[in-house]
Structure formats: C-alpha cells, structure tokens
Amino acid sequence: MSVDKLPSGRFRARVKRGRHVVSTKTFDRKKDALAWEAAERVRLAGGFDPRLGKSTTVAAAVAEFLSDREGRVAASTVATDRRFLNALPVSVSRSPVGELTHAEVERYVHRLRVSAGTKRRALISLSAFFGWAVRRGFRIDNPAKGVKIAGEAPNHAATMATWDDVEMIAAQINDPGYRLYVRVMAYTGLRPGEMRAVRVGDVSGGDSGCFGPILRGIRRRT
C-alpha cells in the first residue's frame, strides 16, 4: 500500500511510476489519501475511472482543487474561487462529483440572488473546478459548460460605417461646414476632441494643401 500513517497522525499518499515516486501528498484522513492516490494514478495513466467520481463528494474535490490551485494562479483568483465554491449548497457539496449534472449546475446558478455579473464569475469558478475534475479523472465532462446567464446582454460584434453610410449622414446636415466636419472625422479617424485640437500646421502640406481651407472652415464653427 502506498498510503502511510505518519508519526503526526496524518496520512501520506505516494504514487510511483516504476520505482520512482512521482507524486506525494499528505492528508488528515486515510480515506482522502486513498481517494487522492487513486485519482492521481488515473490522471497519470490518462484515463477515467467512474468509481472515483462516485466515491468522492463535491466538497472533498473542491478542497483538493483549491489546494492544487494555490501557487498556480493569482492569490486573488484562489480567494474568489474559494468564496464561490465553499458557498455551494449542501445538496450540491454532498453530491458525488462525478454525478452532478448540467441541469443541476444550471439550476443552482439561476437561483443565485446576485447580479448577472456575479453569476458569471461564480460560473467561471465552477467551470474551472469541473475542468480540473475532468483532468483528474473524476468525470468525463464539464457540466458548467454551456450554462447561460439570464439577464446578460448579448455580445454584438462592432460594425463600421461604410463610405455610403458616411455620405448618407453628411447629406442630412444642412451646414456645409459641419458636413466637412463629419467627413473629415470619418475619413481620418479623428475623435471629436482630436478634431477640435488639430491645427492646419499639423497636416502635411499645411496651407498649401486642400486640407487647410477645410480645417479653417471647420474651426470657425467649433
């Protein structure tokens, strides 16, 4: 057996590859040490053992996940993950980590009485945890993937105005100076503040170019 009881009363689990110890960890309970050893063997073998997911609760797996997380990601990220994962209801934390379903995770997230943004952050922690559980061989899927957050605004890709759009907008402006103002900003990419600050001398060619009269005409109106 590769789980030993130490003089301190704790239990040390070791996983060997051949004659070499490749992983070791200490636990307060022998049960946890044995579960970790089994999961580590599966991970090293690159496989999945459904017995691990059935014999390990979400709470036990969360404790191991948070322990593994320390030193790997920012301390603030670990603190946030701990806040959300340790607040899981008893019905979830006592469930076998390998048997929790997508519907149960979705139901839990939707029932949180927090803002959509906070729900999204809680879901990020859940997804990180279940992704880790997959890698450790506790389960074969991540039930937090695909969960939608009610109340979140959909993401829209930014669109750019075409030349025809710019000319259509400019055509609605009666003042010829402001029509120039719109066209110059659209075709040069200048922002309103940059437009007000630009000087004729800032433009290559200065007064000799066609841009000079345009800028002077615009400046009289701004």
PDB file of C-alpha atoms in Angstrom:
ATOM      1  CA  MET A   1       0.000   0.000   0.000  1.00  0.00           C
ATOM      2  CA  SER A   2       1.327   3.475  -0.882  1.00  0.00           C
ATOM      3  CA  VAL A   3      -0.551   5.301   1.899  1.00  0.00           C
ATOM      4  CA  ASP A   4       1.418   5.553   5.142  1.00  0.00           C
ATOM      5  CA  LYS A   5       0.463   6.867   8.550  1.00  0.00           C
ATOM      6  CA  LEU A   6       2.954   9.445   9.766  1.00  0.00           C
ATOM      7  CA  PRO A   7       4.065   9.997  13.391  1.00  0.00           C
ATOM      8  CA  SER A   8       1.948  13.150  13.374  1.00  0.00           C
ATOM      9  CA  GLY A   9      -1.162  11.049  12.811  1.00  0.00           C
ATOM     10  CA  ARG A  10      -1.658  12.281   9.252  1.00  0.00           C
ATOM     11  CA  PHE A  11      -1.618  10.069   6.169  1.00  0.00           C
ATOM     12  CA  ARG A  12       0.853  10.389   3.312  1.00  0.00           C
ATOM     13  CA  ALA A  13      -0.104   9.123  -0.126  1.00  0.00           C
ATOM     14  CA  ARG A  14       2.561   8.336  -2.701  1.00  0.00           C
ATOM     15  CA  VAL A  15       2.238   7.427  -6.350  1.00  0.00           C
ATOM     16  CA  LYS A  16       5.094   5.636  -8.066  1.00  0.00           C
ATOM     17  CA  ARG A  17       5.991   5.153 -11.676  1.00  0.00           C
ATOM     18  CA  GLY A  18       8.160   2.094 -11.646  1.00  0.00           C
ATOM     19  CA  ARG A  19      10.441   2.501  -8.642  1.00  0.00           C
ATOM     20  CA  HIS A  20      10.272   6.286  -8.614  1.00  0.00           C
ATOM     21  CA  VAL A  21       7.856   8.369  -6.541  1.00  0.00           C
ATOM     22  CA  VAL A  22       6.320  10.882  -8.941  1.00  0.00           C
ATOM     23  CA  SER A  23       3.710  12.448  -6.671  1.00  0.00           C
ATOM     24  CA  THR A  24       3.048  12.705  -2.940  1.00  0.00           C
ATOM     25  CA  LYS A  25       0.562  14.467  -0.704  1.00  0.00           C
ATOM     26  CA  THR A  26      -0.441  14.424   2.974  1.00  0.00           C
ATOM     27  CA  PHE A  27      -3.992  14.266   4.345  1.00  0.00           C
ATOM     28  CA  ASP A  28      -5.729  14.303   7.711  1.00  0.00           C
ATOM     29  CA  ARG A  29      -7.883  11.295   6.806  1.00  0.00           C
ATOM     30  CA  LYS A  30      -6.821   7.985   5.311  1.00  0.00           C
ATOM     31  CA  LYS A  31      -9.958   7.979   3.158  1.00  0.00           C
ATOM     32  CA  ASP A  32      -8.909  11.221   1.484  1.00  0.00           C
ATOM     33  CA  ALA A  33      -5.376   9.948   0.966  1.00  0.00           C
ATOM     34  CA  LEU A  34      -6.635   6.791  -0.733  1.00  0.00           C
ATOM     35  CA  ALA A  35      -9.018   8.768  -2.951  1.00  0.00           C
ATOM     36  CA  TRP A  36      -6.236  11.132  -3.994  1.00  0.00           C
ATOM     37  CA  GLU A  37      -3.887   8.252  -4.724  1.00  0.00           C
ATOM     38  CA  ALA A  38      -6.494   6.558  -6.929  1.00  0.00           C
ATOM     39  CA  ALA A  39      -7.270   9.793  -8.772  1.00  0.00           C
ATOM     40  CA  GLU A  40      -3.578  10.517  -9.282  1.00  0.00           C
ATOM     41  CA  ARG A  41      -2.992   7.079 -10.749  1.00  0.00           C
ATOM     42  CA  VAL A  42      -5.839   7.615 -13.205  1.00  0.00           C
ATOM     43  CA  ARG A  43      -4.514  11.050 -14.119  1.00  0.00           C
ATOM     44  CA  LEU A  44      -1.028   9.724 -14.785  1.00  0.00           C
ATOM     45  CA  ALA A  45      -2.489   6.911 -16.874  1.00  0.00           C
ATOM     46  CA  GLY A  46      -4.522   9.424 -18.873  1.00  0.00           C
ATOM     47  CA  GLY A  47      -7.768   7.583 -18.229  1.00  0.00           C
ATOM     48  CA  PHE A  48     -11.104   7.877 -16.466  1.00  0.00           C
ATOM     49  CA  ASP A  49     -12.396   5.756 -13.609  1.00  0.00           C
ATOM     50  CA  PRO A  50     -16.126   6.298 -12.855  1.00  0.00           C
ATOM     51  CA  ARG A  51     -15.640   4.837  -9.365  1.00  0.00           C
ATOM     52  CA  LEU A  52     -13.633   7.905  -8.374  1.00  0.00           C
ATOM     53  CA  GLY A  53     -16.451  10.286  -9.224  1.00  0.00           C
ATOM     54  CA  LYS A  54     -18.954   8.196  -7.306  1.00  0.00           C
ATOM     55  CA  SER A  55     -16.860   7.848  -4.163  1.00  0.00           C
ATOM     56  CA  THR A  56     -15.722  11.478  -3.923  1.00  0.00           C
ATOM     57  CA  THR A  57     -18.084  14.286  -2.931  1.00  0.00           C
ATOM     58  CA  VAL A  58     -18.036  17.725  -4.484  1.00  0.00           C
ATOM     59  CA  ALA A  59     -16.916  19.168  -1.130  1.00  0.00           C
ATOM     60  CA  ALA A  60     -13.908  16.843  -0.925  1.00  0.00           C
ATOM     61  CA  ALA A  61     -12.960  17.508  -4.526  1.00  0.00           C
ATOM     62  CA  VAL A  62     -13.327  21.281  -4.040  1.00  0.00           C
ATOM     63  CA  ALA A  63     -10.920  21.164  -1.088  1.00  0.00           C
ATOM     64  CA  GLU A  64      -8.351  19.354  -3.224  1.00  0.00           C
ATOM     65  CA  PHE A  65      -8.953  21.665  -6.181  1.00  0.00           C
ATOM     66  CA  LEU A  66      -8.360  24.788  -4.075  1.00  0.00           C
ATOM     67  CA  SER A  67      -5.222  23.252  -2.611  1.00  0.00           C
ATOM     68  CA  ASP A  68      -3.878  22.465  -6.081  1.00  0.00           C
ATOM     69  CA  ARG A  69      -4.858  25.940  -7.249  1.00  0.00           C
ATOM     70  CA  GLU A  70      -2.609  27.702  -4.742  1.00  0.00           C
ATOM     71  CA  GLY A  71       0.657  28.748  -6.293  1.00  0.00           C
ATOM     72  CA  ARG A  72      -0.617  28.034  -9.794  1.00  0.00           C
ATOM     73  CA  VAL A  73      -2.853  31.074 -10.207  1.00  0.00           C
ATOM     74  CA  ALA A  74      -3.045  34.500  -8.553  1.00  0.00           C
ATOM     75  CA  ALA A  75      -3.929  34.523  -4.850  1.00  0.00           C
ATOM     76  CA  SER A  76      -6.903  36.777  -5.601  1.00  0.00           C
ATOM     77  CA  THR A  77      -8.249  34.184  -8.057  1.00  0.00           C
ATOM     78  CA  VAL A  78      -7.912  31.417  -5.463  1.00  0.00           C
ATOM     79  CA  ALA A  79      -9.710  33.614  -2.897  1.00  0.00           C
ATOM     80  CA  THR A  80     -12.567  34.276  -5.305  1.00  0.00           C
ATOM     81  CA  ASP A  81     -12.854  30.602  -6.250  1.00  0.00           C
ATOM     82  CA  ARG A  82     -12.896  29.666  -2.562  1.00  0.00           C
ATOM     83  CA  ARG A  83     -15.649  32.200  -1.828  1.00  0.00           C
ATOM     84  CA  PHE A  84     -17.945  30.816  -4.503  1.00  0.00           C
ATOM     85  CA  LEU A  85     -17.152  27.097  -4.198  1.00  0.00           C
ATOM     86  CA  ASN A  86     -17.310  26.962  -0.404  1.00  0.00           C
ATOM     87  CA  ALA A  87     -20.734  28.593  -0.579  1.00  0.00           C
ATOM     88  CA  LEU A  88     -22.253  25.741  -2.598  1.00  0.00           C
ATOM     89  CA  PRO A  89     -25.474  24.418  -1.017  1.00  0.00           C
ATOM     90  CA  VAL A  90     -25.393  21.150   0.908  1.00  0.00           C
ATOM     91  CA  SER A  91     -27.393  19.430  -1.842  1.00  0.00           C
ATOM     92  CA  VAL A  92     -24.528  20.146  -4.251  1.00  0.00           C
ATOM     93  CA  SER A  93     -21.498  19.805  -1.971  1.00  0.00           C
ATOM     94  CA  ARG A  94     -22.598  16.367  -0.736  1.00  0.00           C
ATOM     95  CA  SER A  95     -23.272  15.057  -4.237  1.00  0.00           C
ATOM     96  CA  PRO A  96     -20.722  12.743  -5.881  1.00  0.00           C
ATOM     97  CA  VAL A  97     -18.540  14.951  -8.049  1.00  0.00           C
ATOM     98  CA  GLY A  98     -18.893  12.561 -10.970  1.00  0.00           C
ATOM     99  CA  GLU A  99     -22.691  12.535 -10.933  1.00  0.00           C
ATOM    100  CA  LEU A 100     -23.608  16.232 -10.761  1.00  0.00           C
ATOM    101  CA  THR A 101     -25.488  17.108 -13.960  1.00  0.00           C
ATOM    102  CA  HIS A 102     -25.559  20.130 -16.240  1.00  0.00           C
ATOM    103  CA  ALA A 103     -29.195  20.749 -15.249  1.00  0.00           C
ATOM    104  CA  GLU A 104     -28.290  20.811 -11.537  1.00  0.00           C
ATOM    105  CA  VAL A 105     -25.453  23.288 -12.100  1.00  0.00           C
ATOM    106  CA  GLU A 106     -27.695  25.460 -14.273  1.00  0.00           C
ATOM    107  CA  ARG A 107     -30.468  25.382 -11.639  1.00  0.00           C
ATOM    108  CA  TYR A 108     -28.032  26.399  -8.901  1.00  0.00           C
ATOM    109  CA  VAL A 109     -26.610  29.318 -10.891  1.00  0.00           C
ATOM    110  CA  HIS A 110     -30.043  30.600 -11.893  1.00  0.00           C
ATOM    111  CA  ARG A 111     -31.248  30.567  -8.275  1.00  0.00           C
ATOM    112  CA  LEU A 112     -28.380  32.754  -7.038  1.00  0.00           C
ATOM    113  CA  ARG A 113     -29.786  36.076  -5.827  1.00  0.00           C
ATOM    114  CA  VAL A 114     -26.964  38.159  -7.226  1.00  0.00           C
ATOM    115  CA  SER A 115     -26.320  40.247 -10.322  1.00  0.00           C
ATOM    116  CA  ALA A 116     -25.736  38.677 -13.725  1.00  0.00           C
ATOM    117  CA  GLY A 117     -22.066  39.663 -13.494  1.00  0.00           C
ATOM    118  CA  THR A 118     -21.644  37.895 -10.153  1.00  0.00           C
ATOM    119  CA  LYS A 119     -23.380  34.813 -11.532  1.00  0.00           C
ATOM    120  CA  ARG A 120     -20.959  34.859 -14.425  1.00  0.00           C
ATOM    121  CA  ARG A 121     -17.976  34.948 -12.016  1.00  0.00           C
ATOM    122  CA  ALA A 122     -19.454  32.091  -9.968  1.00  0.00           C
ATOM    123  CA  LEU A 123     -19.842  30.106 -13.179  1.00  0.00           C
ATOM    124  CA  ILE A 124     -16.189  30.743 -14.061  1.00  0.00           C
ATOM    125  CA  SER A 125     -15.139  29.205 -10.730  1.00  0.00           C
ATOM    126  CA  LEU A 126     -17.466  26.245 -11.256  1.00  0.00           C
ATOM    127  CA  SER A 127     -16.174  25.671 -14.765  1.00  0.00           C
ATOM    128  CA  ALA A 128     -12.555  25.815 -13.564  1.00  0.00           C
ATOM    129  CA  PHE A 129     -13.348  23.296 -10.839  1.00  0.00           C
ATOM    130  CA  PHE A 130     -15.133  20.829 -13.100  1.00  0.00           C
ATOM    131  CA  GLY A 131     -12.443  21.216 -15.763  1.00  0.00           C
ATOM    132  CA  TRP A 132      -9.929  20.195 -13.107  1.00  0.00           C
ATOM    133  CA  ALA A 133     -12.204  17.267 -12.107  1.00  0.00           C
ATOM    134  CA  VAL A 134     -12.139  16.048 -15.707  1.00  0.00           C
ATOM    135  CA  ARG A 135      -8.353  16.213 -15.816  1.00  0.00           C
ATOM    136  CA  ARG A 136      -8.112  14.332 -12.527  1.00  0.00           C
ATOM    137  CA  GLY A 137     -10.337  11.533 -13.811  1.00  0.00           C
ATOM    138  CA  PHE A 138     -13.364  12.222 -11.585  1.00  0.00           C
ATOM    139  CA  ARG A 139     -15.669  12.695 -14.569  1.00  0.00           C
ATOM    140  CA  ILE A 140     -15.626  12.829 -18.361  1.00  0.00           C
ATOM    141  CA  ASP A 141     -17.410  16.143 -18.936  1.00  0.00           C
ATOM    142  CA  ASN A 142     -17.705  19.686 -17.558  1.00  0.00           C
ATOM    143  CA  PRO A 143     -21.361  20.290 -16.524  1.00  0.00           C
ATOM    144  CA  ALA A 144     -20.767  24.043 -16.159  1.00  0.00           C
ATOM    145  CA  LYS A 145     -20.091  24.464 -19.872  1.00  0.00           C
ATOM    146  CA  GLY A 146     -22.945  25.930 -21.879  1.00  0.00           C
ATOM    147  CA  VAL A 147     -24.831  27.352 -18.871  1.00  0.00           C
ATOM    148  CA  LYS A 148     -26.492  30.619 -19.910  1.00  0.00           C
ATOM    149  CA  ILE A 149     -26.824  33.563 -17.550  1.00  0.00           C
ATOM    150  CA  ALA A 150     -30.274  35.185 -17.620  1.00  0.00           C
ATOM    151  CA  GLY A 151     -30.179  38.961 -17.834  1.00  0.00           C
ATOM    152  CA  GLU A 152     -26.834  39.195 -19.592  1.00  0.00           C
ATOM    153  CA  ALA A 153     -26.759  41.450 -22.623  1.00  0.00           C
ATOM    154  CA  PRO A 154     -25.811  39.520 -25.766  1.00  0.00           C
ATOM    155  CA  ASN A 155     -22.443  40.268 -27.292  1.00  0.00           C
ATOM    156  CA  HIS A 156     -22.638  42.190 -30.547  1.00  0.00           C
ATOM    157  CA  ALA A 157     -19.771  42.496 -32.925  1.00  0.00           C
ATOM    158  CA  ALA A 158     -18.707  46.069 -33.673  1.00  0.00           C
ATOM    159  CA  THR A 159     -19.648  47.330 -37.135  1.00  0.00           C
ATOM    160  CA  MET A 160     -18.017  50.087 -39.141  1.00  0.00           C
ATOM    161  CA  ALA A 161     -19.831  52.632 -41.268  1.00  0.00           C
ATOM    162  CA  THR A 162     -19.250  52.299 -44.989  1.00  0.00           C
ATOM    163  CA  TRP A 163     -18.436  55.237 -47.264  1.00  0.00           C
ATOM    164  CA  ASP A 164     -22.049  55.236 -48.395  1.00  0.00           C
ATOM    165  CA  ASP A 165     -23.183  55.409 -44.743  1.00  0.00           C
ATOM    166  CA  VAL A 166     -20.914  58.416 -44.116  1.00  0.00           C
ATOM    167  CA  GLU A 167     -22.209  60.234 -47.186  1.00  0.00           C
ATOM    168  CA  MET A 168     -25.801  59.475 -46.197  1.00  0.00           C
ATOM    169  CA  ILE A 169     -25.209  61.029 -42.762  1.00  0.00           C
ATOM    170  CA  ALA A 170     -23.395  64.019 -44.222  1.00  0.00           C
ATOM    171  CA  ALA A 171     -26.228  64.605 -46.685  1.00  0.00           C
ATOM    172  CA  GLN A 172     -28.644  65.140 -43.783  1.00  0.00           C
ATOM    173  CA  ILE A 173     -26.577  68.111 -42.490  1.00  0.00           C
ATOM    174  CA  ASN A 174     -27.542  71.500 -43.911  1.00  0.00           C
ATOM    175  CA  ASP A 175     -24.471  73.457 -42.788  1.00  0.00           C
ATOM    176  CA  PRO A 176     -21.642  72.809 -45.269  1.00  0.00           C
ATOM    177  CA  GLY A 177     -19.016  73.308 -42.533  1.00  0.00           C
ATOM    178  CA  TYR A 178     -20.460  70.581 -40.375  1.00  0.00           C
ATOM    179  CA  ARG A 179     -20.755  68.328 -43.397  1.00  0.00           C
ATOM    180  CA  LEU A 180     -16.992  68.748 -43.787  1.00  0.00           C
ATOM    181  CA  TYR A 181     -16.592  68.109 -40.045  1.00  0.00           C
ATOM    182  CA  VAL A 182     -18.334  64.723 -40.347  1.00  0.00           C
ATOM    183  CA  ARG A 183     -16.449  63.727 -43.473  1.00  0.00           C
ATOM    184  CA  VAL A 184     -13.028  64.655 -42.079  1.00  0.00           C
ATOM    185  CA  MET A 185     -13.625  62.708 -38.848  1.00  0.00           C
ATOM    186  CA  ALA A 186     -14.987  59.699 -40.732  1.00  0.00           C
ATOM    187  CA  TYR A 187     -12.217  59.522 -43.318  1.00  0.00           C
ATOM    188  CA  THR A 188      -9.303  60.334 -40.996  1.00  0.00           C
ATOM    189  CA  GLY A 189     -10.463  58.518 -37.855  1.00  0.00           C
ATOM    190  CA  LEU A 190     -10.098  61.632 -35.697  1.00  0.00           C
ATOM    191  CA  ARG A 191     -12.159  61.780 -32.491  1.00  0.00           C
ATOM    192  CA  PRO A 192     -14.197  64.923 -31.650  1.00  0.00           C
ATOM    193  CA  GLY A 193     -11.604  66.115 -29.115  1.00  0.00           C
ATOM    194  CA  GLU A 194      -8.762  65.474 -31.543  1.00  0.00           C
ATOM    195  CA  MET A 195     -10.686  67.278 -34.260  1.00  0.00           C
ATOM    196  CA  ARG A 196     -11.062  70.369 -32.111  1.00  0.00           C
ATOM    197  CA  ALA A 197      -7.365  70.338 -31.200  1.00  0.00           C
ATOM    198  CA  VAL A 198      -5.882  69.818 -34.669  1.00  0.00           C
ATOM    199  CA  ARG A 199      -4.240  72.771 -36.416  1.00  0.00           C
ATOM    200  CA  VAL A 200      -3.614  73.401 -40.085  1.00  0.00           C
ATOM    201  CA  GLY A 201       0.103  73.100 -39.441  1.00  0.00           C
ATOM    202  CA  ASP A 202      -0.450  69.582 -38.052  1.00  0.00           C
ATOM    203  CA  VAL A 203      -1.441  68.425 -41.520  1.00  0.00           C
ATOM    204  CA  SER A 204       1.240  67.534 -44.018  1.00  0.00           C
ATOM    205  CA  GLY A 205       1.259  70.256 -46.681  1.00  0.00           C
ATOM    206  CA  GLY A 206      -0.135  72.943 -44.362  1.00  0.00           C
ATOM    207  CA  ASP A 207      -1.869  75.849 -46.108  1.00  0.00           C
ATOM    208  CA  SER A 208      -0.688  74.701 -49.489  1.00  0.00           C
ATOM    209  CA  GLY A 209      -2.830  71.571 -49.339  1.00  0.00           C
ATOM    210  CA  CYS A 210      -6.556  71.343 -49.794  1.00  0.00           C
ATOM    211  CA  PHE A 211      -6.877  70.383 -46.127  1.00  0.00           C
ATOM    212  CA  GLY A 212      -6.014  73.894 -44.912  1.00  0.00           C
ATOM    213  CA  PRO A 213      -9.188  75.655 -46.032  1.00  0.00           C
ATOM    214  CA  ILE A 214     -11.277  72.763 -44.760  1.00  0.00           C
ATOM    215  CA  LEU A 215      -9.786  72.948 -41.267  1.00  0.00           C
ATOM    216  CA  ARG A 216     -10.071  76.718 -41.100  1.00  0.00           C
ATOM    217  CA  GLY A 217     -13.712  76.496 -42.111  1.00  0.00           C
ATOM    218  CA  ILE A 218     -14.412  73.874 -39.504  1.00  0.00           C
ATOM    219  CA  ARG A 219     -12.557  75.753 -36.757  1.00  0.00           C
ATOM    220  CA  ARG A 220     -14.734  78.867 -37.286  1.00  0.00           C
ATOM    221  CA  ARG A 221     -17.739  76.718 -36.417  1.00  0.00           C
ATOM    222  CA  THR A 222     -16.218  74.948 -33.363  1.00  0.00           C
TER     223      THR A 222
END
